[in-house]
Amino acid sequence: MTLPAWVAPQRATLVPAPPVGDEWVHEVKLDGYRMLARIDRGRARLLTRNRQDWTDHFTPVAEAAAPLPVKEGLLAGGIVVFEAGGL
């Protein structure tokens, strides 16, 4: 099976509070860049939700994703940079 040409990264939804109950899984929304990492035979490209290639903007992230033990794969997520004080 080959990867589709494009899959839009899932976007976070802002809510006033996280859901309650053991059946829920959630993440805190941080201010950053939503990205899709496309891994293909040991190479990774980082694509924005508008299909812009930002691999050169976040080279260390692409280099970390590239050696994952998959022939092909898509990872959706966010890239956030923290300052020394945790902001």
Tab-separated table of N, CA, C and O in Angstrom:
chain	number	residue	atom	x	y	z
A	1	MET	N	0.849	-1.175	0.000
A	1	MET	CA	0.000	0.000	0.000
A	1	MET	C	0.899	1.243	0.000
A	1	MET	O	1.847	1.325	0.770
A	2	THR	N	0.600	2.201	-0.838
A	2	THR	CA	1.363	3.448	-0.866
A	2	THR	C	0.621	4.541	-0.112
A	2	THR	O	-0.606	4.514	0.007
A	3	LEU	N	1.383	5.495	0.356
A	3	LEU	CA	0.782	6.617	1.081
A	3	LEU	C	-0.028	7.487	0.136
A	3	LEU	O	0.336	7.648	-1.032
A	4	PRO	N	-1.106	8.078	0.642
A	4	PRO	CA	-1.848	9.031	-0.194
A	4	PRO	C	-0.986	10.253	-0.478
A	4	PRO	O	-0.043	10.560	0.257
A	5	ALA	N	-1.293	10.961	-1.544
A	5	ALA	CA	-0.526	12.153	-1.914
A	5	ALA	C	-0.590	13.210	-0.816
A	5	ALA	O	0.371	13.931	-0.589
A	6	TRP	N	-1.715	13.315	-0.117
A	6	TRP	CA	-1.870	14.333	0.923
A	6	TRP	C	-2.897	13.901	1.948
A	6	TRP	O	-3.945	13.351	1.607
A	7	VAL	N	-2.605	14.165	3.208
A	7	VAL	CA	-3.545	14.009	4.315
A	7	VAL	C	-3.392	15.258	5.167
A	7	VAL	O	-2.283	15.561	5.621
A	8	ALA	N	-4.451	16.000	5.340
A	8	ALA	CA	-4.376	17.235	6.135
A	8	ALA	C	-4.117	16.903	7.602
A	8	ALA	O	-4.755	16.004	8.152
A	9	PRO	N	-3.176	17.621	8.237
A	9	PRO	CA	-2.945	17.388	9.667
A	9	PRO	C	-4.191	17.742	10.473
A	9	PRO	O	-4.896	18.689	10.149
A	10	GLN	N	-4.443	16.965	11.506
A	10	GLN	CA	-5.572	17.255	12.385
A	10	GLN	C	-5.287	18.548	13.129
A	10	GLN	O	-4.176	18.792	13.573
A	11	ARG	N	-6.288	19.385	13.245
A	11	ARG	CA	-6.132	20.664	13.940
A	11	ARG	C	-6.702	20.561	15.347
A	11	ARG	O	-7.715	19.914	15.580
A	12	ALA	N	-6.010	21.217	16.254
A	12	ALA	CA	-6.476	21.248	17.642
A	12	ALA	C	-7.716	22.123	17.749
A	12	ALA	O	-7.902	23.059	16.972
A	13	THR	N	-8.559	21.814	18.710
A	13	THR	CA	-9.775	22.581	18.951
A	13	THR	C	-9.703	23.183	20.345
A	13	THR	O	-9.492	22.466	21.327
A	14	LEU	N	-9.856	24.485	20.442
A	14	LEU	CA	-9.805	25.161	21.732
A	14	LEU	C	-11.116	24.959	22.484
A	14	LEU	O	-12.195	25.173	21.941
A	15	VAL	N	-11.016	24.512	23.728
A	15	VAL	CA	-12.186	24.335	24.597
A	15	VAL	C	-11.858	24.952	25.958
A	15	VAL	O	-10.690	25.110	26.305
A	16	PRO	N	-12.886	25.314	26.745
A	16	PRO	CA	-12.616	25.975	28.020
A	16	PRO	C	-11.976	25.062	29.071
A	16	PRO	O	-11.280	25.526	29.961
A	17	ALA	N	-12.199	23.746	28.973
A	17	ALA	CA	-11.647	22.802	29.952
A	17	ALA	C	-11.541	21.428	29.303
A	17	ALA	O	-12.312	21.117	28.387
A	18	PRO	N	-10.611	20.600	29.761
A	18	PRO	CA	-10.519	19.247	29.196
A	18	PRO	C	-11.722	18.409	29.590
A	18	PRO	O	-12.362	18.668	30.617
A	19	PRO	N	-12.047	17.395	28.780
A	19	PRO	CA	-13.176	16.522	29.137
A	19	PRO	C	-12.871	15.728	30.407
A	19	PRO	O	-11.711	15.497	30.737
A	20	VAL	N	-13.916	15.324	31.085
A	20	VAL	CA	-13.789	14.582	32.335
A	20	VAL	C	-14.125	13.121	32.076
A	20	VAL	O	-15.054	12.802	31.335
A	21	GLY	N	-13.380	12.212	32.688
A	21	GLY	CA	-13.665	10.789	32.579
A	21	GLY	C	-12.468	10.017	32.052
A	21	GLY	O	-11.640	10.543	31.302
A	22	ASP	N	-12.384	8.746	32.447
A	22	ASP	CA	-11.253	7.897	32.072
A	22	ASP	C	-11.237	7.533	30.590
A	22	ASP	O	-10.206	7.118	30.072
A	23	GLU	N	-12.363	7.677	29.894
A	23	GLU	CA	-12.425	7.279	28.489
A	23	GLU	C	-11.873	8.354	27.539
A	23	GLU	O	-11.769	8.127	26.343
A	24	TRP	N	-11.512	9.507	28.076
A	24	TRP	CA	-11.031	10.611	27.241
A	24	TRP	C	-9.509	10.690	27.251
A	24	TRP	O	-8.865	10.485	28.266
A	25	VAL	N	-8.969	10.995	26.089
A	25	VAL	CA	-7.548	11.306	25.948
A	25	VAL	C	-7.489	12.692	25.317
A	25	VAL	O	-8.208	12.973	24.360
A	26	HIS	N	-6.678	13.570	25.866
A	26	HIS	CA	-6.617	14.931	25.340
A	26	HIS	C	-5.212	15.481	25.485
A	26	HIS	O	-4.372	14.900	26.154
A	27	GLU	N	-4.968	16.574	24.828
A	27	GLU	CA	-3.690	17.259	24.936
A	27	GLU	C	-3.942	18.734	25.176
A	27	GLU	O	-4.963	19.277	24.764
A	28	VAL	N	-3.007	19.372	25.830
A	28	VAL	CA	-3.082	20.810	26.035
A	28	VAL	C	-2.652	21.471	24.730
A	28	VAL	O	-1.660	21.073	24.117
A	29	LYS	N	-3.406	22.465	24.270
A	29	LYS	CA	-3.055	23.161	23.034
A	29	LYS	C	-1.990	24.201	23.339
A	29	LYS	O	-2.190	25.094	24.135
A	30	LEU	N	-0.852	24.034	22.691
A	30	LEU	CA	0.230	24.987	22.817
A	30	LEU	C	0.360	25.755	21.512
A	30	LEU	O	0.003	25.259	20.450
A	31	ASP	N	0.882	26.966	21.585
A	31	ASP	CA	1.047	27.782	20.395
A	31	ASP	C	2.274	27.300	19.630
A	31	ASP	O	3.380	27.288	20.151
A	32	GLY	N	2.076	26.846	18.415
A	32	GLY	CA	3.176	26.329	17.611
A	32	GLY	C	2.725	26.131	16.175
A	32	GLY	O	1.798	26.797	15.708
A	33	TYR	N	3.359	25.221	15.492
A	33	TYR	CA	3.066	24.944	14.089
A	33	TYR	C	2.532	23.525	13.949
A	33	TYR	O	3.171	22.574	14.394
A	34	ARG	N	1.366	23.386	13.324
A	34	ARG	CA	0.841	22.061	13.009
A	34	ARG	C	1.600	21.553	11.801
A	34	ARG	O	1.772	22.269	10.816
A	35	MET	N	2.074	20.328	11.872
A	35	MET	CA	2.902	19.770	10.804
A	35	MET	C	2.516	18.332	10.512
A	35	MET	O	1.978	17.632	11.358
A	36	LEU	N	2.835	17.940	9.308
A	36	LEU	CA	2.727	16.553	8.890
A	36	LEU	C	4.137	16.111	8.521
A	36	LEU	O	4.788	16.750	7.684
A	37	ALA	N	4.636	15.081	9.178
A	37	ALA	CA	5.936	14.513	8.827
A	37	ALA	C	5.674	13.341	7.888
A	37	ALA	O	5.004	12.381	8.259
A	38	ARG	N	6.189	13.447	6.692
A	38	ARG	CA	6.044	12.385	5.697
A	38	ARG	C	7.373	11.640	5.622
A	38	ARG	O	8.384	12.216	5.231
A	39	ILE	N	7.366	10.382	6.051
A	39	ILE	CA	8.570	9.570	6.074
A	39	ILE	C	8.500	8.591	4.903
A	39	ILE	O	7.488	7.914	4.704
A	40	ASP	N	9.585	8.550	4.134
A	40	ASP	CA	9.632	7.666	2.965
A	40	ASP	C	11.044	7.123	2.820
A	40	ASP	O	11.968	7.865	2.463
A	41	ARG	N	11.208	5.850	3.183
A	41	ARG	CA	12.479	5.138	3.026
A	41	ARG	C	13.671	5.901	3.618
A	41	ARG	O	14.660	6.165	2.944
A	42	GLY	N	13.533	6.272	4.881
A	42	GLY	CA	14.638	6.898	5.584
A	42	GLY	C	14.804	8.394	5.381
A	42	GLY	O	15.755	8.987	5.871
A	43	ARG	N	13.876	9.026	4.680
A	43	ARG	CA	13.904	10.480	4.502
A	43	ARG	C	12.597	11.039	5.043
A	43	ARG	O	11.545	10.419	4.889
A	44	ALA	N	12.650	12.207	5.644
A	44	ALA	CA	11.438	12.832	6.189
A	44	ALA	C	11.319	14.255	5.672
A	44	ALA	O	12.310	14.978	5.586
A	45	ARG	N	10.086	14.628	5.338
A	45	ARG	CA	9.766	16.009	4.965
A	45	ARG	C	8.704	16.505	5.925
A	45	ARG	O	7.803	15.757	6.295
A	46	LEU	N	8.793	17.777	6.294
A	46	LEU	CA	7.805	18.384	7.177
A	46	LEU	C	6.941	19.328	6.357
A	46	LEU	O	7.448	20.255	5.717
A	47	LEU	N	5.637	19.097	6.388
A	47	LEU	CA	4.705	19.862	5.574
A	47	LEU	C	3.699	20.587	6.462
A	47	LEU	O	3.148	20.005	7.397
A	48	THR	N	3.437	21.861	6.147
A	48	THR	CA	2.444	22.634	6.882
A	48	THR	C	1.046	22.211	6.446
A	48	THR	O	0.881	21.491	5.451
A	49	ARG	N	0.033	22.700	7.153
A	49	ARG	CA	-1.345	22.365	6.777
A	49	ARG	C	-1.720	22.955	5.423
A	49	ARG	O	-2.712	22.567	4.824
A	50	ASN	N	-0.914	23.917	4.924
A	50	ASN	CA	-1.125	24.493	3.594
A	50	ASN	C	-0.209	23.866	2.545
A	50	ASN	O	0.015	24.443	1.490
A	51	ARG	N	0.378	22.726	2.891
A	51	ARG	CA	1.228	21.927	1.994
A	51	ARG	C	2.566	22.574	1.662
A	51	ARG	O	3.179	22.254	0.656
A	52	GLN	N	3.002	23.490	2.500
A	52	GLN	CA	4.318	24.096	2.300
A	52	GLN	C	5.379	23.193	2.927
A	52	GLN	O	5.201	22.691	4.033
A	53	ASP	N	6.491	22.988	2.233
A	53	ASP	CA	7.575	22.170	2.760
A	53	ASP	C	8.434	23.030	3.685
A	53	ASP	O	9.098	23.959	3.235
A	54	TRP	N	8.406	22.724	4.970
A	54	TRP	CA	9.158	23.462	5.977
A	54	TRP	C	10.275	22.623	6.578
A	54	TRP	O	10.755	22.889	7.675
A	55	THR	N	10.712	21.615	5.855
A	55	THR	CA	11.779	20.754	6.357
A	55	THR	C	13.006	21.572	6.738
A	55	THR	O	13.620	21.338	7.782
A	56	ASP	N	13.371	22.546	5.909
A	56	ASP	CA	14.555	23.362	6.195
A	56	ASP	C	14.390	24.256	7.419
A	56	ASP	O	15.373	24.644	8.038
A	57	HIS	N	13.152	24.571	7.784
A	57	HIS	CA	12.905	25.402	8.970
A	57	HIS	C	13.091	24.607	10.260
A	57	HIS	O	13.390	25.191	11.311
A	58	PHE	N	12.833	23.309	10.209
A	58	PHE	CA	12.905	22.446	11.396
A	58	PHE	C	13.734	21.203	11.093
A	58	PHE	O	13.304	20.067	11.347
A	59	THR	N	14.933	21.412	10.593
A	59	THR	CA	15.808	20.299	10.201
A	59	THR	C	16.015	19.268	11.319
A	59	THR	O	15.928	18.070	11.050
A	60	PRO	N	16.255	19.674	12.577
A	60	PRO	CA	16.446	18.658	13.622
A	60	PRO	C	15.226	17.749	13.814
A	60	PRO	O	15.374	16.567	14.120
A	61	VAL	N	14.033	18.285	13.618
A	61	VAL	CA	12.822	17.463	13.756
A	61	VAL	C	12.757	16.452	12.615
A	61	VAL	O	12.471	15.267	12.825
A	62	ALA	N	13.039	16.889	11.400
A	62	ALA	CA	13.045	15.978	10.248
A	62	ALA	C	14.111	14.900	10.422
A	62	ALA	O	13.867	13.719	10.137
A	63	GLU	N	15.278	15.282	10.917
A	63	GLU	CA	16.357	14.318	11.131
A	63	GLU	C	15.998	13.299	12.206
A	63	GLU	O	16.416	12.148	12.137
A	64	ALA	N	15.206	13.702	13.200
A	64	ALA	CA	14.769	12.773	14.246
A	64	ALA	C	13.706	11.812	13.727
A	64	ALA	O	13.643	10.653	14.147
A	65	ALA	N	12.854	12.274	12.812
A	65	ALA	CA	11.778	11.431	12.278
A	65	ALA	C	12.278	10.446	11.223
A	65	ALA	O	11.757	9.340	11.105
A	66	ALA	N	13.278	10.846	10.461
A	66	ALA	CA	13.745	10.040	9.317
A	66	ALA	C	14.123	8.603	9.667
A	66	ALA	O	13.757	7.676	8.935
A	67	PRO	N	14.837	8.340	10.759
A	67	PRO	CA	15.253	6.957	11.030
A	67	PRO	C	14.216	6.091	11.745
A	67	PRO	O	14.528	4.962	12.136
A	68	LEU	N	13.003	6.581	11.916
A	68	LEU	CA	11.981	5.740	12.558
A	68	LEU	C	11.834	4.438	11.770
A	68	LEU	O	11.956	4.432	10.542
A	69	PRO	N	11.569	3.330	12.443
A	69	PRO	CA	11.555	2.022	11.782
A	69	PRO	C	10.296	1.758	10.953
A	69	PRO	O	9.526	0.840	11.229
A	70	VAL	N	10.075	2.596	9.946
A	70	VAL	CA	8.963	2.408	9.024
A	70	VAL	C	9.484	2.603	7.603
A	70	VAL	O	10.425	3.365	7.380
A	71	LYS	N	8.884	1.903	6.653
A	71	LYS	CA	9.241	2.110	5.248
A	71	LYS	C	8.625	3.420	4.769
A	71	LYS	O	9.286	4.243	4.137
A	72	GLU	N	7.343	3.596	5.086
A	72	GLU	CA	6.609	4.829	4.780
A	72	GLU	C	5.712	5.135	5.967
A	72	GLU	O	5.212	4.230	6.614
A	73	GLY	N	5.487	6.423	6.218
A	73	GLY	CA	4.594	6.778	7.307
A	73	GLY	C	4.265	8.253	7.327
A	73	GLY	O	4.967	9.071	6.725
A	74	LEU	N	3.166	8.573	7.990
A	74	LEU	CA	2.738	9.955	8.185
A	74	LEU	C	2.542	10.180	9.676
A	74	LEU	O	1.886	9.386	10.339
A	75	LEU	N	3.117	11.257	10.182
A	75	LEU	CA	2.920	11.648	11.573
A	75	LEU	C	2.357	13.055	11.585
A	75	LEU	O	2.911	13.951	10.953
A	76	ALA	N	1.267	13.257	12.283
A	76	ALA	CA	0.682	14.591	12.420
A	76	ALA	C	0.908	15.057	13.846
A	76	ALA	O	0.786	14.276	14.784
A	77	GLY	N	1.264	16.337	13.985
A	77	GLY	CA	1.469	16.857	15.321
A	77	GLY	C	1.823	18.322	15.300
A	77	GLY	O	1.679	18.992	14.276
A	78	GLY	N	2.297	18.793	16.421
A	78	GLY	CA	2.658	20.194	16.533
A	78	GLY	C	4.115	20.350	16.904
A	78	GLY	O	4.673	19.528	17.617
A	79	ILE	N	4.726	21.402	16.390
A	79	ILE	CA	6.103	21.732	16.758
A	79	ILE	C	6.035	23.004	17.600
A	79	ILE	O	5.509	24.017	17.169
A	80	VAL	N	6.562	22.906	18.823
A	80	VAL	CA	6.532	24.001	19.774
A	80	VAL	C	7.956	24.203	20.296
A	80	VAL	O	8.665	23.237	20.574
A	81	VAL	N	8.371	25.446	20.433
A	81	VAL	CA	9.697	25.764	20.962
A	81	VAL	C	9.505	26.443	22.320
A	81	VAL	O	8.783	27.427	22.419
A	82	PHE	N	10.171	25.908	23.329
A	82	PHE	CA	10.103	26.492	24.662
A	82	PHE	C	11.348	27.333	24.921
A	82	PHE	O	12.465	26.935	24.581
A	83	GLU	N	11.156	28.479	25.558
A	83	GLU	CA	12.274	29.304	25.972
A	83	GLU	C	12.821	28.778	27.303
A	83	GLU	O	12.189	27.930	27.941
A	84	ALA	N	13.941	29.302	27.740
A	84	ALA	CA	14.577	28.840	28.969
A	84	ALA	C	13.643	28.898	30.172
A	84	ALA	O	13.666	28.043	31.039
A	85	GLY	N	12.766	29.915	30.237
A	85	GLY	CA	11.848	30.067	31.353
A	85	GLY	C	10.593	29.226	31.235
A	85	GLY	O	9.706	29.303	32.081
A	86	GLY	N	10.487	28.398	30.206
A	86	GLY	CA	9.330	27.535	30.056
A	86	GLY	C	8.203	28.132	29.236
A	86	GLY	O	7.153	27.526	29.090
A	87	LEU	N	8.386	29.320	28.701
A	87	LEU	CA	7.362	29.943	27.864
A	87	LEU	C	7.433	29.429	26.443
A	87	LEU	O	8.488	29.113	25.939
